[in-house]
Amino acid sequence: MVKFFQIKLFALSAVLTLLVSLFDILYPTISLIISFFIYCFFVSNDGFKFLCILISGFLFDGFFNFNFGTCNLIFLSLVLFDLALKKFISIKKKQTNYYFLLLIFLAQFIFLLIHPLSQNFIFYFIINSAISFIYLMILIRYAE
Amino acid sequence: MFLSSKKRKNKFLFSKHEVNLNLLIILLIINYSIYSSNQDNRFLNPIKISLQLAPQSISLIFEYGKNLINDVSNYFASKQNLLSENENLQKENAELKAYVMQMADIESENHELNNKLNIQKKYFKDSIVTQILNLNYQGQNHHFLVDKGEIDGVYIGQIVVDKSGIVGQVIQVNNASSVIRTILSNQLYLTGYIKSGKIIYQSLIKGDGKNLIINYFNKTNKINLGDEVFTTGDNLNIPKGLRIGKVKKLLNTELNDFYKLVIEPSSNPYKERFLVIVK
């Protein structure tokens, strides 16, 4: 059941990405899948499979003609970052949206490092982060 | 905000998933090596191509929908444009039609005037070209009002002609207009001759409303249908040899020795706008 829900969420993200990419909006291709990763691994309490998330990343790379490993590299970096923070900072605080925003910024930053832009770096960074954050908020509010 | 809902009350800052660090690092390394490897090899490339089929087909559907929406919106936009353009063209067409009609009218008027000028030039040098203003003037059949009068030198008794022959006679002259009685009027008498071959027969001709008639014509005079009738002339106003018409019918009368001749007039003033007053 959980797997099916994850497939539906992934399909929604992929189709939305596809739809948005038709209208030539500024590089939204990676923004929605980043939100999907964060939602599945950091937000959702429904026990998403780690392996399934990796397969989703693999499929997403294939769908949108990224190099295989691009999405998973970002996702694993986020997990590593989370793990490192958990190890070094020992606070127990209620979850806030700022942490997700930090994760999104980090993910976008890694993506822009992998696919460097010649100009308007900050502009794309802000716009894509905003799109990711909005989509993540929508997932948190309505996905369950 | 969103996470302040009841469902999220027990969530904490970091992910609750326990991930093995070593496994994570191994996965990262494998992933990075896949990422940085040449992906056009015969193992990864077919996977990528087959995976792209799905979004390509969905993309085609979206593209089709987008085109459809564009086409529909273009259709309505172009329909609106076409309608307004059509309306403008119809207006323009109506204006042009009116202009063409005006031009055609001017052209026919010009043509008619040219004819009259030719008549004037060829036959009657001192004549006046005049325009018919009013048919059946003052309710009288076969009476016209024309736009030339005393100031143009018109006087009573002058003969009016068109390109086919005699039309009538001036019977009243005003300052700038005149009244003409046509030859079809039963009040106008003309002296004319019928030319049948080389033989000429003179007679008095009058109108009957539709045609010209000679009431009594001797049967001993040999004439044929279609013989032409001309004016005899009176040395005053009526010139000699103006065409009046053709013999149309020979009718028997109560007097056995006489025919009643019906002559079809050669002129038709009802088809003219301009006439020539002969001096």
mmCIF file with all atom_site columns, C-alpha atoms in Angstrom, chain A residues 13-82:
data_model
loop_
_atom_site.group_PDB
_atom_site.id
_atom_site.type_symbol
_atom_site.label_atom_id
_atom_site.label_alt_id
_atom_site.label_comp_id
_atom_site.label_asym_id
_atom_site.label_entity_id
_atom_site.label_seq_id
_atom_site.pdbx_PDB_ins_code
_atom_site.Cartn_x
_atom_site.Cartn_y
_atom_site.Cartn_z
_atom_site.occupancy
_atom_site.B_iso_or_equiv
_atom_site.pdbx_formal_charge
_atom_site.auth_seq_id
_atom_site.auth_comp_id
_atom_site.auth_asym_id
_atom_site.auth_atom_id
_atom_site.pdbx_PDB_model_num
ATOM 1  C CA . SER A 1 13 ? 5.914  14.662 -9.496  1.00 0.00 ? 13 SER A CA 1
ATOM 2  C CA . ALA A 1 14 ? 7.171  13.334 -12.826 1.00 0.00 ? 14 ALA A CA 1
ATOM 3  C CA . VAL A 1 15 ? 4.016  14.332 -14.728 1.00 0.00 ? 15 VAL A CA 1
ATOM 4  C CA . LEU A 1 16 ? 3.971  17.768 -13.132 1.00 0.00 ? 16 LEU A CA 1
ATOM 5  C CA . THR A 1 17 ? 7.627  18.214 -14.025 1.00 0.00 ? 17 THR A CA 1
ATOM 6  C CA . LEU A 1 18 ? 6.856  17.175 -17.553 1.00 0.00 ? 18 LEU A CA 1
ATOM 7  C CA . LEU A 1 19 ? 3.915  19.544 -17.731 1.00 0.00 ? 19 LEU A CA 1
ATOM 8  C CA . VAL A 1 20 ? 5.862  22.478 -16.337 1.00 0.00 ? 20 VAL A CA 1
ATOM 9  C CA . SER A 1 21 ? 8.830  21.799 -18.618 1.00 0.00 ? 21 SER A CA 1
ATOM 10 C CA . LEU A 1 22 ? 6.502  22.225 -21.615 1.00 0.00 ? 22 LEU A CA 1
ATOM 11 C CA . PHE A 1 23 ? 6.010  25.864 -20.723 1.00 0.00 ? 23 PHE A CA 1
ATOM 12 C CA . ASP A 1 24 ? 9.726  26.738 -20.617 1.00 0.00 ? 24 ASP A CA 1
ATOM 13 C CA . ILE A 1 25 ? 9.747  27.852 -16.985 1.00 0.00 ? 25 ILE A CA 1
ATOM 14 C CA . LEU A 1 26 ? 13.223 28.311 -15.540 1.00 0.00 ? 26 LEU A CA 1
ATOM 15 C CA . TYR A 1 27 ? 14.692 24.843 -14.965 1.00 0.00 ? 27 TYR A CA 1
ATOM 16 C CA . PRO A 1 28 ? 11.930 23.398 -12.815 1.00 0.00 ? 28 PRO A CA 1
ATOM 17 C CA . THR A 1 29 ? 12.966 19.881 -13.802 1.00 0.00 ? 29 THR A CA 1
ATOM 18 C CA . ILE A 1 30 ? 14.810 19.008 -10.606 1.00 0.00 ? 30 ILE A CA 1
ATOM 19 C CA . SER A 1 31 ? 12.781 21.142 -8.202  1.00 0.00 ? 31 SER A CA 1
ATOM 20 C CA . LEU A 1 32 ? 9.769  18.874 -7.848  1.00 0.00 ? 32 LEU A CA 1
ATOM 21 C CA . ILE A 1 33 ? 11.730 15.643 -7.443  1.00 0.00 ? 33 ILE A CA 1
ATOM 22 C CA . ILE A 1 34 ? 13.798 17.294 -4.694  1.00 0.00 ? 34 ILE A CA 1
ATOM 23 C CA . SER A 1 35 ? 10.556 18.040 -2.867  1.00 0.00 ? 35 SER A CA 1
ATOM 24 C CA . PHE A 1 36 ? 9.493  14.448 -3.457  1.00 0.00 ? 36 PHE A CA 1
ATOM 25 C CA . PHE A 1 37 ? 12.741 13.136 -1.898  1.00 0.00 ? 37 PHE A CA 1
ATOM 26 C CA . ILE A 1 38 ? 12.461 15.431 1.097   1.00 0.00 ? 38 ILE A CA 1
ATOM 27 C CA . TYR A 1 39 ? 8.844  14.534 1.611   1.00 0.00 ? 39 TYR A CA 1
ATOM 28 C CA . CYS A 1 40 ? 9.473  10.778 1.363   1.00 0.00 ? 40 CYS A CA 1
ATOM 29 C CA . PHE A 1 41 ? 12.572 10.621 3.528   1.00 0.00 ? 41 PHE A CA 1
ATOM 30 C CA . PHE A 1 42 ? 12.297 13.536 5.939   1.00 0.00 ? 42 PHE A CA 1
ATOM 31 C CA . VAL A 1 43 ? 8.630  14.356 6.324   1.00 0.00 ? 43 VAL A CA 1
ATOM 32 C CA . SER A 1 44 ? 6.445  11.348 5.728   1.00 0.00 ? 44 SER A CA 1
ATOM 33 C CA . ASN A 1 45 ? 5.777  8.935  8.509   1.00 0.00 ? 45 ASN A CA 1
ATOM 34 C CA . ASP A 1 46 ? 4.456  6.221  6.181   1.00 0.00 ? 46 ASP A CA 1
ATOM 35 C CA . GLY A 1 47 ? 7.666  4.189  5.977   1.00 0.00 ? 47 GLY A CA 1
ATOM 36 C CA . PHE A 1 48 ? 8.868  4.827  2.480   1.00 0.00 ? 48 PHE A CA 1
ATOM 37 C CA . LYS A 1 49 ? 11.518 2.387  1.354   1.00 0.00 ? 49 LYS A CA 1
ATOM 38 C CA . PHE A 1 50 ? 14.984 3.803  0.943   1.00 0.00 ? 50 PHE A CA 1
ATOM 39 C CA . LEU A 1 51 ? 15.600 1.563  -2.054  1.00 0.00 ? 51 LEU A CA 1
ATOM 40 C CA . CYS A 1 52 ? 12.354 2.708  -3.669  1.00 0.00 ? 52 CYS A CA 1
ATOM 41 C CA . ILE A 1 53 ? 13.465 6.332  -3.349  1.00 0.00 ? 53 ILE A CA 1
ATOM 42 C CA . LEU A 1 54 ? 16.771 5.446  -5.040  1.00 0.00 ? 54 LEU A CA 1
ATOM 43 C CA . ILE A 1 55 ? 14.883 3.673  -7.853  1.00 0.00 ? 55 ILE A CA 1
ATOM 44 C CA . SER A 1 56 ? 12.647 6.729  -8.224  1.00 0.00 ? 56 SER A CA 1
ATOM 45 C CA . GLY A 1 57 ? 15.733 8.911  -8.628  1.00 0.00 ? 57 GLY A CA 1
ATOM 46 C CA . PHE A 1 58 ? 17.122 6.505  -11.188 1.00 0.00 ? 58 PHE A CA 1
ATOM 47 C CA . LEU A 1 59 ? 13.877 6.530  -13.167 1.00 0.00 ? 59 LEU A CA 1
ATOM 48 C CA . PHE A 1 60 ? 13.623 10.305 -12.967 1.00 0.00 ? 60 PHE A CA 1
ATOM 49 C CA . ASP A 1 61 ? 17.143 10.627 -14.413 1.00 0.00 ? 61 ASP A CA 1
ATOM 50 C CA . GLY A 1 62 ? 16.122 8.341  -17.235 1.00 0.00 ? 62 GLY A CA 1
ATOM 51 C CA . PHE A 1 63 ? 12.874 10.185 -17.897 1.00 0.00 ? 63 PHE A CA 1
ATOM 52 C CA . PHE A 1 64 ? 14.405 13.615 -18.152 1.00 0.00 ? 64 PHE A CA 1
ATOM 53 C CA . ASN A 1 65 ? 17.690 12.684 -19.779 1.00 0.00 ? 65 ASN A CA 1
ATOM 54 C CA . PHE A 1 66 ? 19.931 13.522 -16.852 1.00 0.00 ? 66 PHE A CA 1
ATOM 55 C CA . ASN A 1 67 ? 23.044 11.481 -16.288 1.00 0.00 ? 67 ASN A CA 1
ATOM 56 C CA . PHE A 1 68 ? 22.082 8.416  -14.269 1.00 0.00 ? 68 PHE A CA 1
ATOM 57 C CA . GLY A 1 69 ? 22.888 9.196  -10.655 1.00 0.00 ? 69 GLY A CA 1
ATOM 58 C CA . THR A 1 70 ? 22.186 12.931 -10.696 1.00 0.00 ? 70 THR A CA 1
ATOM 59 C CA . CYS A 1 71 ? 19.060 12.808 -8.564  1.00 0.00 ? 71 CYS A CA 1
ATOM 60 C CA . ASN A 1 72 ? 20.381 10.097 -6.292  1.00 0.00 ? 72 ASN A CA 1
ATOM 61 C CA . LEU A 1 73 ? 23.598 12.024 -5.790  1.00 0.00 ? 73 LEU A CA 1
ATOM 62 C CA . ILE A 1 74 ? 21.564 14.965 -4.541  1.00 0.00 ? 74 ILE A CA 1
ATOM 63 C CA . PHE A 1 75 ? 19.350 12.734 -2.406  1.00 0.00 ? 75 PHE A CA 1
ATOM 64 C CA . LEU A 1 76 ? 22.280 10.862 -0.834  1.00 0.00 ? 76 LEU A CA 1
ATOM 65 C CA . SER A 1 77 ? 24.024 14.175 -0.163  1.00 0.00 ? 77 SER A CA 1
ATOM 66 C CA . LEU A 1 78 ? 20.942 15.371 1.682   1.00 0.00 ? 78 LEU A CA 1
ATOM 67 C CA . VAL A 1 79 ? 20.824 12.150 3.721   1.00 0.00 ? 79 VAL A CA 1
ATOM 68 C CA . LEU A 1 80 ? 24.511 12.477 4.498   1.00 0.00 ? 80 LEU A CA 1
ATOM 69 C CA . PHE A 1 81 ? 24.017 16.087 5.521   1.00 0.00 ? 81 PHE A CA 1
ATOM 70 C CA . ASP A 1 82 ? 21.134 15.086 7.777   1.00 0.00 ? 82 ASP A CA 1
#
